[in-house]
Amino acid sequence: MRYSVIFQGTAFTSKSSKEIQVIKDHLFCINEDGMIEKIVAPEEEEYDIILNQYGGTNNFHRLERGQYILPGFVDLHVHAPQWAQAGTALDIPLYDWLNTYTFPIESKFSDMNFAKEVYNDLVSTLLANGTTTALYFATVHKESSLLLAEICAEKGQRGLVGKVVMDDVEQNPEYYRDTNTATALEETEQFILAVKELAESTKQGVYPVVTPRFIPSCTDEALEGLGKLAAKYDTHVQSHCSESDWEHQFVKTRFQKNDAFALDGFGLLREKSVMAHCNFLDESDVELFIETGTAVCHCPISNAYFANSVLPVARLHAKGVEIGLGTDISGGFSPSLYDNIKQAVISSRMLEDGVNTTLPADIRGVKGSSITVNEAFFFATAGGGESLSLPIGRIQEKYTWDIQIIDTKVPSAKLPIYDDHEELLDIFQKMLYHARPENIREVWVQGKKVHKREGRLALIESGGL
Amino acid sequence: MRYSVIFQGTAFTSKSSKEIQVIKDHLFCINEDGMIEKIVAPEEEEYDIILNQYGGTNNFHRLERGQYILPGFVDLHVHAPQWAQAGTALDIPLYDWLNTYTFPIESKFSDMNFAKEVYNDLVSTLLANGTTTALYFATVHKESSLLLAEICAEKGQRGLVGKVVMDDVEQNPEYYRDTNTATALEETEQFILAVKELAESTKQGVYPVVTPRFIPSCTDEALEGLGKLAAKYDTHVQSHCSESDWEHQFVKTRFQKNDAFALDGFGLLREKSVMAHCNFLDESDVELFIETGTAVCHCPISNAYFANSVLPVARLHAKGVEIGLGTDISGGFSPSLYDNIKQAVISSRMLEDGVNTTLPADIRGVKGSSITVNEAFFFATAGGGESLSLPIGRIQEKYTWDIQIIDTKVPSAKLPIYDDHEELLDIFQKMLYHARPENIREVWVQGKKVHKREGRLALIESGGL
């Protein structure tokens, strides 16, 4: 057989950042490498030929009525160990949150059993939420960081994983930091090599990521060494950049320049770099991001708690910065990019219209800031793929078959659709606003099914029980 | 038997607006009227006596490990017919949204079959989301508005329902408005009488609500007549007040005073009045609200789309205004008060810290604006009860047994809890941030089970499928 899997159904993907393409009743032909080799329209001659050849075989999947294909989501910022505290202690400032809650939790990932339990749960949960690719911060521990990569490999998620570096003895607690700078760099290199070896037997790919936690937690030597490792092994790089008033100011005080330029000075802004938050980039920072190909990871839920502002995402994107979305577990409580898509739209409208009712309407907000749900979806899919420089996030030939199948008719989570002829673009919006893990019936990565939910007949009973 | 139902388990309720009371391993004794007659602590002598008497009987319910009791939610603002469009067309201004999308949908509720389908779905969906009491706008149609009240009665939800009045021929489309002012008032009175009759056979109560859509859609005569009907029958009243720049300005231009004073002039601000949104109340409006006992319904998700601002909820509540939460379906897309609790916290932080990164930190936001998740929970429960002047929203003696049972260990929706001794207040926060309908295993209203979900053993399968 020429194709290894064929799907028949309707898919939605980003045509551009603002426009959704509806691919109605097409055939999606997946090759042995898990790539979309061909998308065939009903009016094409080949359509019936393929149907005749594959219809009824085990490789043929026809979507049921009310089911639709979306690209899998790309989550560009997950602190994997923080899943254990997601949803707690969000009411305190970043600095206290890190020291009172987060560092103690992360330090527990020296325990491989604990790490295994939490990481297994997290990767399954993200898949169940439609996330097919995730860019992870693990912890300082080399062993359990590698375990996270192994769990991604095993469960079929495309995982990009970093062993976190935080070596500054002044800025990090004694119980949770790298032993010293030299060890931090050695272990990072060992980690890179181990993940590259793991990648050789992992179809969907796993990737090592150079991961200075953020400038405040690292020495100059560590930052410089990490920049060199990124160049030596051509890896992805991730960190935080200009997140809050506090961080932004801390870096300026230390280096007399903005976070972006400081990171760039250490060789950490590269085509494959993703910087989380970036709320306080100024115009020259933005140009530097564009020039180096560095992407911004927008984490709208987390920003409400820790970034003291809303990322001006419409402005950055219009200038040409690559943008993706991140949950930022657990600065963001939710494991779902659906929730972050919604919050990205909501936050952008708050920036557009302003928040303070005592100010006149014309100076309350920042005109030109709002984004549509289509744009937020773009960031969660195609934008994430561009940010990582990988062929993911679109339903398009030569892209990976990384998809989620949404069922709008699950009885216990039925979407409010009452018109059999409702516009497909309206149904698309209803899916983005209403779909929950219950509606995500199957998730495929690189042509392989990695998650499914049974129970389309689950019951809601009301009245007279 | 003295009690009709007994529960044994751990419950959470608001001790004050800022403090949560953990009622650990108590017995909750419900009488025949569906009221909490007694709450018994494990150290009380009566505890074992009651256990001996009721344990093992059909009336005895012991919560499983990982299950907790929360008060049912009180949703103070739902446009029931708009459930049919929830999640679409949120990207356009209020005025266009009403005329292009919302009025056409609402006009379809002259069709009783359509109304039955949508309203049945909506009430079941709200129950499945833990909402035990809802304050509804129906449509101008008397018959299908009454049908909504009947569906609430039948399914066991405490429904407060209004036939919407919108009689101004200049402001409303010909295809969707009251025939004339006299008819609007007559049909409202008939509706009030019909719901009061229905209430006589409805244990949990259903209530008629006087419902001018908002001032812009009503004539002076209609508003005056509705104020008189509210007084005559001592009903609840609901409307919108000072929602957006547009509405706020419209009323000022028409009456040379703010919305609040205009509504009050027609007798529409009463102890049992709930006004949605209220973002632009000034100090004298606030005093009028307090004086008349009028409550504010905060709709944080909807406000992001249509209110051009964030409600200064902390300030209003500190001054003594009664506050509840509303989904505002479908200005708010979500049927869940969990989502609105989260957004209330998030929006309040955006008001606190500000949104515009080009402004200095000290003038960017409005200090004193942020609320905690405990406060948002208070608004969704006890605050809603106070707003409606009903004994609901608290787990407390002499309150109704309106509760939801949350299961943190459902395999397909397991909460991230890995420590058997995790603080109960942390678990409470994780429930508010993570619970979905899958976790809401049972819902009881007035001592009667009205919703349950099966399938604690639902599967997530990951990897190697």
mmCIF file of C-alpha atoms in Angstrom, chain A residues 189 192-193 196 226-235 270:
data_model
loop_
_atom_site.group_PDB
_atom_site.id
_atom_site.type_symbol
_atom_site.label_atom_id
_atom_site.label_comp_id
_atom_site.label_asym_id
_atom_site.label_seq_id
_atom_site.Cartn_x
_atom_site.Cartn_y
_atom_site.Cartn_z
ATOM 1 C CA GLU A 189 25.900 18.355 27.769
ATOM 2 C CA ILE A 192 21.779 16.725 25.345
ATOM 3 C CA LEU A 193 23.660 13.623 24.257
ATOM 4 C CA LYS A 196 19.780 12.799 21.063
ATOM 5 C CA LEU A 226 24.886 27.326 27.636
ATOM 6 C CA GLY A 227 25.054 29.594 24.596
ATOM 7 C CA LYS A 228 28.075 27.599 23.396
ATOM 8 C CA LEU A 229 26.356 24.256 23.966
ATOM 9 C CA ALA A 230 23.321 25.444 21.997
ATOM 10 C CA ALA A 231 25.596 26.371 19.102
ATOM 11 C CA LYS A 232 27.725 23.209 19.351
ATOM 12 C CA TYR A 233 24.726 20.860 19.197
ATOM 13 C CA ASP A 234 22.359 23.172 17.291
ATOM 14 C CA THR A 235 19.671 22.721 19.938
ATOM 15 C CA ARG A 270 18.749 31.757 17.928
#
